[in-house]
CSV table of C-alpha atoms in Angstrom, one decimal:
chain,number,residue,atom,x,y,z
A,55,MET,CA,137.0,104.6,203.5
A,56,LEU,CA,138.0,101.3,201.8
A,57,ILE,CA,135.5,99.3,203.8
A,58,TYR,CA,132.6,101.6,202.6
A,59,PHE,CA,133.9,101.1,199.1
A,60,LEU,CA,133.9,97.3,199.4
A,61,ASN,CA,130.4,97.5,200.8
A,62,SER,CA,129.2,99.5,197.9
A,63,ILE,CA,130.7,96.9,195.5
A,64,LEU,CA,128.5,94.3,197.3
A,65,PHE,CA,125.5,96.6,196.7
A,66,VAL,CA,126.3,96.9,193.0
A,67,MET,CA,126.5,93.1,192.7
A,68,GLY,CA,123.0,92.8,193.9
A,69,LEU,CA,121.8,95.6,191.7
A,70,TYR,CA,123.5,94.0,188.6
A,71,CYS,CA,121.8,90.7,189.4
A,72,LEU,CA,118.4,92.5,189.7
A,73,ILE,CA,118.7,94.2,186.4
A,74,ALA,CA,120.6,91.9,184.0
A,75,LYS,CA,119.5,88.4,185.0
A,76,LYS,CA,116.3,86.9,183.6
A,77,HIS,CA,115.5,84.2,186.1
A,78,LEU,CA,112.9,85.3,188.7
A,79,VAL,CA,114.6,83.5,191.6
A,80,LYS,CA,117.9,85.1,190.7
A,81,LYS,CA,116.3,88.5,190.8
A,82,ILE,CA,115.0,87.8,194.3
A,83,ILE,CA,118.5,86.7,195.3
A,84,GLY,CA,119.9,90.0,193.9
A,85,MET,CA,117.4,92.0,196.0
A,86,VAL,CA,118.3,90.0,199.1
A,87,ILE,CA,122.1,90.8,198.5
A,88,MET,CA,121.3,94.5,198.1
A,89,GLU,CA,119.4,94.4,201.4
A,90,TYR,CA,122.4,92.8,203.1
A,91,ALA,CA,124.7,95.5,201.8
A,92,ILE,CA,122.5,98.4,203.0
A,93,ASN,CA,122.1,96.9,206.5
A,94,LEU,CA,125.8,96.4,206.7
A,95,PHE,CA,126.5,100.0,205.7
A,96,ILE,CA,124.2,101.4,208.4
A,97,ILE,CA,125.9,99.1,211.0
A,98,LEU,CA,129.4,100.2,209.8
A,99,LEU,CA,128.5,103.8,210.3
A,100,GLY,CA,127.9,103.2,214.0
A,101,TYR,CA,131.0,101.2,214.7
A,102,LYS,CA,133.5,102.6,217.2
A,103,LYS,CA,137.1,101.5,217.2
A,104,GLY,CA,137.6,98.8,219.9
A,105,GLY,CA,133.9,99.1,220.8
A,106,ILE,CA,131.9,96.8,223.0
A,107,PRO,CA,128.3,95.8,222.4
A,108,PRO,CA,125.7,98.2,223.9
A,109,ILE,CA,124.9,95.9,226.8
A,110,LEU,CA,125.5,97.1,230.4
A,111,LEU,CA,127.1,94.1,232.2
A,112,PRO,CA,127.1,94.0,236.0
A,113,GLY,CA,130.1,95.6,237.6
A,114,MET,CA,130.7,98.0,234.7
A,115,GLU,CA,131.3,101.7,235.2
A,116,LYS,CA,128.6,103.9,233.6
A,117,SER,CA,131.0,106.5,232.2
A,118,GLN,CA,133.3,103.9,230.8
A,119,PHE,CA,130.4,102.1,229.2
A,120,VAL,CA,129.3,105.4,227.5
A,121,GLN,CA,132.8,106.0,226.3
A,122,GLN,CA,133.4,102.5,224.8
A,123,SER,CA,130.1,101.3,223.5
A,124,VAL,CA,129.2,101.4,219.8
A,125,ASP,CA,126.2,103.4,218.6
A,126,PRO,CA,123.0,101.6,219.5
A,127,LEU,CA,120.6,103.6,217.2
A,128,PRO,CA,121.7,102.2,213.8
A,129,GLN,CA,121.4,98.7,215.3
A,130,VAL,CA,117.7,99.3,216.3
A,131,LEU,CA,116.9,100.6,212.8
A,132,VAL,CA,118.6,97.6,211.1
A,133,LEU,CA,116.8,95.2,213.4
A,134,THR,CA,113.5,96.5,212.1
A,135,SER,CA,114.7,96.5,208.5
A,136,ILE,CA,115.9,92.9,208.5
A,137,VAL,CA,112.6,91.5,209.6
A,138,ILE,CA,110.6,93.6,207.1
A,139,GLY,CA,113.0,92.4,204.4
A,140,LEU,CA,112.1,88.8,205.3
A,141,SER,CA,108.4,89.4,204.9
A,142,VAL,CA,108.8,91.3,201.6
A,143,MET,CA,110.9,88.4,200.3
A,144,ALA,CA,108.2,86.0,201.2
A,145,LEU,CA,105.7,88.1,199.2
A,146,MET,CA,108.1,88.2,196.2
A,147,VAL,CA,108.5,84.4,196.3
A,148,ALA,CA,104.7,84.0,196.5
A,149,ILE,CA,104.2,86.1,193.4
A,150,SER,CA,106.9,84.3,191.5
A,151,LEU,CA,105.4,80.9,192.4
A,152,ARG,CA,102.1,82.1,191.1
A,153,LEU,CA,103.7,83.3,187.8
A,154,TYR,CA,105.3,79.9,187.5
A,155,GLU,CA,102.0,78.2,188.0
A,156,LYS,CA,100.4,80.3,185.3
A,157,TYR,CA,103.2,80.4,182.6
A,158,LYS,CA,105.2,77.2,183.5
A,159,THR,CA,108.5,79.1,183.4
A,160,PHE,CA,110.6,81.4,185.6
A,161,ASP,CA,112.0,83.2,182.5
A,162,MET,CA,111.1,86.9,182.6
A,163,SER,CA,111.4,87.4,178.8
A,164,GLU,CA,109.2,84.4,178.1
A,165,ILE,CA,106.5,85.8,180.3
A,166,ARG,CA,106.8,89.2,178.6
A,167,ARG,CA,106.6,87.6,175.2
A,168,LEU,CA,103.4,85.8,175.9
A,169,HIS,CA,101.6,89.1,176.3
A,170,GLY,CA,102.8,91.2,173.4
B,1138,MET,CA,140.4,93.6,213.8
B,1139,LEU,CA,140.2,95.7,210.6
B,1140,PHE,CA,141.9,92.8,208.7
B,1141,LEU,CA,139.1,90.5,209.9
B,1142,PHE,CA,136.4,92.9,208.6
B,1143,TYR,CA,138.1,93.1,205.2
B,1144,THR,CA,138.5,89.3,205.0
B,1145,LEU,CA,134.8,88.7,205.8
B,1146,LEU,CA,133.6,91.4,203.4
B,1147,ILE,CA,135.7,90.1,200.5
B,1148,PHE,CA,134.3,86.6,201.3
B,1149,CYS,CA,130.8,88.1,201.1
B,1150,ILE,CA,131.6,89.6,197.7
B,1151,ILE,CA,133.1,86.4,196.3
B,1152,GLY,CA,130.0,84.5,197.6
B,1153,SER,CA,127.7,87.0,195.9
B,1154,ILE,CA,129.6,86.6,192.6
B,1155,ILE,CA,129.1,82.8,192.8
B,1156,ALA,CA,125.5,83.3,193.7
B,1157,ILE,CA,124.9,85.6,190.7
B,1158,GLU,CA,126.9,83.6,188.1
B,1159,ALA,CA,126.1,80.0,189.0
B,1160,ARG,CA,124.2,78.0,186.4
B,1161,ASN,CA,122.2,75.9,188.8
B,1162,ILE,CA,119.6,77.8,190.8
B,1163,LEU,CA,119.9,75.6,193.8
B,1164,ALA,CA,123.7,76.3,194.0
B,1165,SER,CA,123.1,80.1,193.7
B,1166,VAL,CA,120.4,80.0,196.5
B,1167,ILE,CA,122.9,78.2,198.8
B,1168,SER,CA,125.7,80.7,198.0
B,1169,ALA,CA,123.3,83.5,198.9
B,1170,GLY,CA,122.8,81.7,202.3
B,1171,VAL,CA,126.6,81.6,202.7
B,1172,VAL,CA,126.8,85.4,202.2
B,1173,GLY,CA,124.1,85.9,204.9
B,1174,MET,CA,126.0,83.6,207.4
B,1175,ALA,CA,129.3,85.5,206.8
B,1176,LEU,CA,127.4,88.7,207.3
B,1177,SER,CA,126.1,87.5,210.6
B,1178,ILE,CA,129.7,86.8,211.8
B,1179,LEU,CA,130.6,90.3,210.7
B,1180,PHE,CA,127.8,91.8,212.7
B,1181,LEU,CA,129.0,89.9,215.7
B,1182,PHE,CA,132.5,91.4,215.5
B,1183,LEU,CA,131.1,94.8,214.8
B,1184,GLY,CA,129.5,94.9,218.3
B,1185,ALA,CA,125.9,94.0,217.3
B,1186,PRO,CA,125.1,90.6,218.9
B,1187,ASP,CA,121.3,91.2,218.6
B,1188,ILE,CA,121.6,91.8,214.9
B,1189,ALA,CA,123.8,88.7,214.5
B,1190,ILE,CA,121.2,86.5,216.1
B,1191,THR,CA,118.3,87.9,214.1
B,1192,GLN,CA,120.4,87.6,210.9
B,1193,VAL,CA,121.0,83.9,211.5
B,1194,VAL,CA,117.3,83.2,212.1
B,1195,VAL,CA,116.2,85.3,209.1
B,1196,GLU,CA,118.9,83.7,206.9
B,1197,ILE,CA,117.7,80.2,207.7
B,1198,ILE,CA,114.1,81.1,206.9
B,1199,VAL,CA,115.1,82.8,203.6
B,1200,LEU,CA,117.0,79.6,202.7
B,1201,ILE,CA,114.0,77.4,203.5
B,1202,VAL,CA,111.6,79.6,201.5
B,1203,LEU,CA,113.8,79.9,198.5
B,1204,ILE,CA,114.7,76.2,198.4
B,1205,ARG,CA,111.0,75.3,198.7
B,1206,SER,CA,110.3,77.6,195.8
B,1207,THR,CA,113.0,76.2,193.5
B,1208,VAL,CA,113.8,72.6,194.3
B,1209,SER,CA,110.7,70.9,193.0
B,1210,LEU,CA,110.3,73.2,190.0
B,1211,ASP,CA,112.3,73.7,186.8
B,1212,ASN,CA,115.7,74.9,188.0
B,1213,THR,CA,117.7,75.0,184.8
B,1214,ALA,CA,119.6,78.1,183.9
B,1215,ILE,CA,118.4,80.4,181.2
B,1216,THR,CA,121.0,80.5,178.5
B,1217,LYS,CA,119.3,81.6,175.3
B,1218,HIS,CA,118.7,85.2,174.2
B,1219,ARG,CA,121.3,87.0,176.3
B,1220,ASP,CA,120.5,90.7,176.4
B,1221,THR,CA,123.9,92.2,175.8
B,1222,PHE,CA,122.5,95.8,175.8
B,1223,ALA,CA,121.1,95.5,179.3
B,1224,ILE,CA,124.4,94.0,180.6
B,1225,LEU,CA,126.6,96.6,179.0
B,1226,SER,CA,124.5,99.6,180.0
B,1227,SER,CA,124.2,98.4,183.6
B,1228,LEU,CA,128.0,97.8,183.8
B,1229,ILE,CA,128.7,101.4,182.6
B,1230,PHE,CA,126.1,102.7,185.0
B,1231,PHE,CA,127.6,100.8,187.9
B,1232,GLY,CA,131.1,102.1,187.1
B,1233,LEU,CA,129.7,105.7,187.3
B,1234,PHE,CA,127.8,104.8,190.5
B,1235,LEU,CA,131.0,103.5,192.2
B,1236,VAL,CA,133.0,106.6,191.2
B,1237,PHE,CA,130.3,108.9,192.7
B,1238,ALA,CA,130.0,106.8,195.8
B,1239,PHE,CA,133.7,107.0,196.3
B,1240,MET,CA,133.5,110.8,196.1
B,1241,ALA,CA,130.5,110.8,198.5
B,1242,PHE,CA,132.3,108.7,201.1
B,1243,GLN,CA,134.9,111.4,201.6
B,1244,GLY,CA,132.3,113.4,203.4
B,1245,LEU,CA,131.4,110.6,205.9
B,1246,PRO,CA,133.0,110.4,209.3
B,1247,THR,CA,136.1,108.2,209.4
B,1248,PHE,CA,135.4,104.5,210.0
B,1249,GLY,CA,135.7,103.8,213.7
B,1250,GLU,CA,134.8,107.3,214.9
B,1251,PRO,CA,131.0,107.8,214.8
B,1252,ILE,CA,129.4,111.1,215.6
B,1253,MET,CA,126.9,109.6,218.2
B,1254,SER,CA,125.1,112.8,219.3
B,1255,VAL,CA,121.8,110.9,219.7
B,1256,GLY,CA,123.3,107.6,220.6
B,1257,ARG,CA,125.2,109.1,223.6
B,1258,GLN,CA,121.9,110.3,225.1
B,1259,TYR,CA,120.4,106.9,224.8
B,1260,LEU,CA,123.4,105.2,226.3
B,1261,GLU,CA,123.4,107.6,229.3
B,1262,ASN,CA,119.7,107.5,230.1
B,1263,SER,CA,118.4,104.2,228.8
B,1264,VAL,CA,119.3,102.1,231.9
B,1265,ASN,CA,117.7,104.5,234.4
B,1266,GLN,CA,114.7,105.3,232.3
B,1267,THR,CA,113.7,101.9,230.9
B,1268,GLY,CA,115.4,99.5,233.3
B,1269,ALA,CA,116.8,97.3,230.4
B,1270,SER,CA,120.5,96.6,230.6
B,1271,ASN,CA,120.5,95.9,226.8
B,1272,VAL,CA,120.3,99.4,225.4
B,1273,VAL,CA,119.2,98.2,221.9
B,1274,MET,CA,116.2,96.4,223.3
B,1275,GLY,CA,115.5,99.4,225.5
B,1276,ILE,CA,115.3,101.6,222.5
B,1277,LEU,CA,113.4,99.1,220.4
B,1278,MET,CA,110.7,98.3,222.9
B,1279,ASP,CA,110.4,101.5,224.8
B,1280,TYR,CA,111.5,104.7,223.1
B,1281,ARG,CA,110.6,103.5,219.7
B,1282,ALA,CA,107.7,101.1,220.5
B,1283,TYR,CA,105.4,102.7,217.9
B,1284,ASP,CA,108.1,102.0,215.3
B,1285,THR,CA,108.0,98.3,216.3
B,1286,LEU,CA,104.2,98.4,216.1
B,1287,GLY,CA,104.5,99.8,212.5
B,1288,GLU,CA,106.9,97.0,211.7
B,1289,ALA,CA,104.4,94.4,212.9
B,1290,THR,CA,101.8,96.0,210.7
B,1291,VAL,CA,104.1,95.8,207.7
B,1292,ILE,CA,104.8,92.1,208.3
B,1293,PHE,CA,101.1,91.4,208.8
B,1294,THR,CA,100.2,93.1,205.5
B,1295,ALA,CA,103.0,91.3,203.6
B,1296,ILE,CA,102.0,87.9,204.9
B,1297,LEU,CA,98.4,88.6,204.2
B,1298,GLY,CA,99.4,89.5,200.6
B,1299,ALA,CA,101.3,86.3,200.3
B,1300,PHE,CA,98.3,84.3,201.5
B,1301,VAL,CA,96.0,86.0,199.0
B,1302,VAL,CA,98.4,85.5,196.1
B,1303,LEU,CA,99.0,81.8,196.9
B,1304,ARG,CA,95.3,80.9,197.5
B,1305,ALA,CA,94.4,78.0,195.2
B,1306,LYS,CA,90.6,78.2,195.2
B,1307,GLY,CA,88.4,81.2,195.3
B,1308,LYS,CA,86.1,81.7,198.3
B,1309,LYS,CA,82.9,81.7,196.2
B,1310,LYS,CA,81.8,78.3,194.9
B,1311,LYS,CA,81.6,77.8,191.2
B,1312,GLU,CA,78.1,77.9,189.7
B,1313,GLU,CA,76.8,74.4,188.8
B,1314,SER,CA,77.4,73.7,185.2
B,1315,ASP,CA,74.3,74.0,183.0
B,1316,LYS,CA,75.5,71.5,180.4
B,1317,ILE,CA,72.8,69.0,181.1
B,1318,ARG,CA,69.9,71.4,180.9
B,1319,VAL,CA,70.7,73.5,177.8
B,1320,GLY,CA,73.7,72.0,176.1
B,1321,ILE,CA,74.4,68.6,174.4
B,1322,PRO,CA,73.0,65.9,176.8
B,1323,GLU,CA,75.2,63.1,178.1
B,1324,LYS,CA,74.6,59.6,176.9
B,1325,GLU,CA,72.9,58.5,180.2
B,1326,ASP,CA,70.5,61.5,180.0
B,1327,LEU,CA,69.2,60.6,176.5
B,1328,PRO,CA,65.8,58.8,176.4
B,1329,MET,CA,66.4,55.0,176.2
B,1330,SER,CA,65.8,53.3,172.9
B,1331,LEU,CA,63.2,50.4,172.7
B,1332,ASP,CA,65.6,47.5,172.7
B,1333,GLN,CA,67.4,49.0,175.7
B,1334,ILE,CA,64.1,49.1,177.6
B,1335,GLU,CA,63.3,45.5,176.6
B,1336,THR,CA,66.7,44.2,177.8
B,1337,SER,CA,66.5,46.1,181.1
B,1338,SER,CA,62.9,44.8,181.7
B,1339,ASP,CA,64.1,41.3,180.8
B,1340,SER,CA,66.9,41.4,183.4
B,1341,THR,CA,64.6,42.7,186.1
B,1342,SER,CA,61.8,40.1,185.5
């Protein structure tokens, strides 16, 4: 239980950075940290005590492999989510660079102030 | 083994605190990179080597993109007009969030004993049905191939969006400026005065 709790503390760190910080790049960093925490949570749910990676090595018994291996399904879903997170982050960086080009600042409150 | 997980996770939390509170943006970007690298080691010990490799590659690309976006630009911290209301309200909300999360975690299966009703089927049948000895890749590329196709579509759309946002010039050319025809004429376009004509004809003859 404690490891899930530590993981949710990591998630809350990212959420705090996303809400309370003004700098656009820091907001992006907060979002990246949140994403890490969620991926780690899904992997932790599939962990088996003393588990081996879900790769069938030569000379390994099938029944023993099924008994010992960790859950492969969360790993597949997280593998998809990591790569999607990278492309979404690239889009966020592109938008913030465009905002910097237009307003010459990364400060969110300055950008808000310019338009009422 | 459990001690190692706790150590790495606490290291991640400390790294994220430094990343959030550092004054210099470059330092905070590098701290976020440290968090990602520690996370990849954690994935390796949790029995997910594929995820660990992907995490390292993605982390390096994230670091390159973020450094590219910050290093040449204005990277001073923003100190003026601190919004105390947002900070206080978010802290109260996060306290409540952690309490409810702790209550919800009581209903999850104990750490180290997953349910694995679907995963067991995959582990038993994957090697015979797909021929891949790596079960994760067997699921990703065979059972859930449409999922991977959708992932590729999402990546394509996001990169296309980034290209459109970052495009410097529009595709359509700007119309020629009509300043010469209807506006105030430039000095060269004015009719030459008499002495100018004389000097030019003198120089030519």
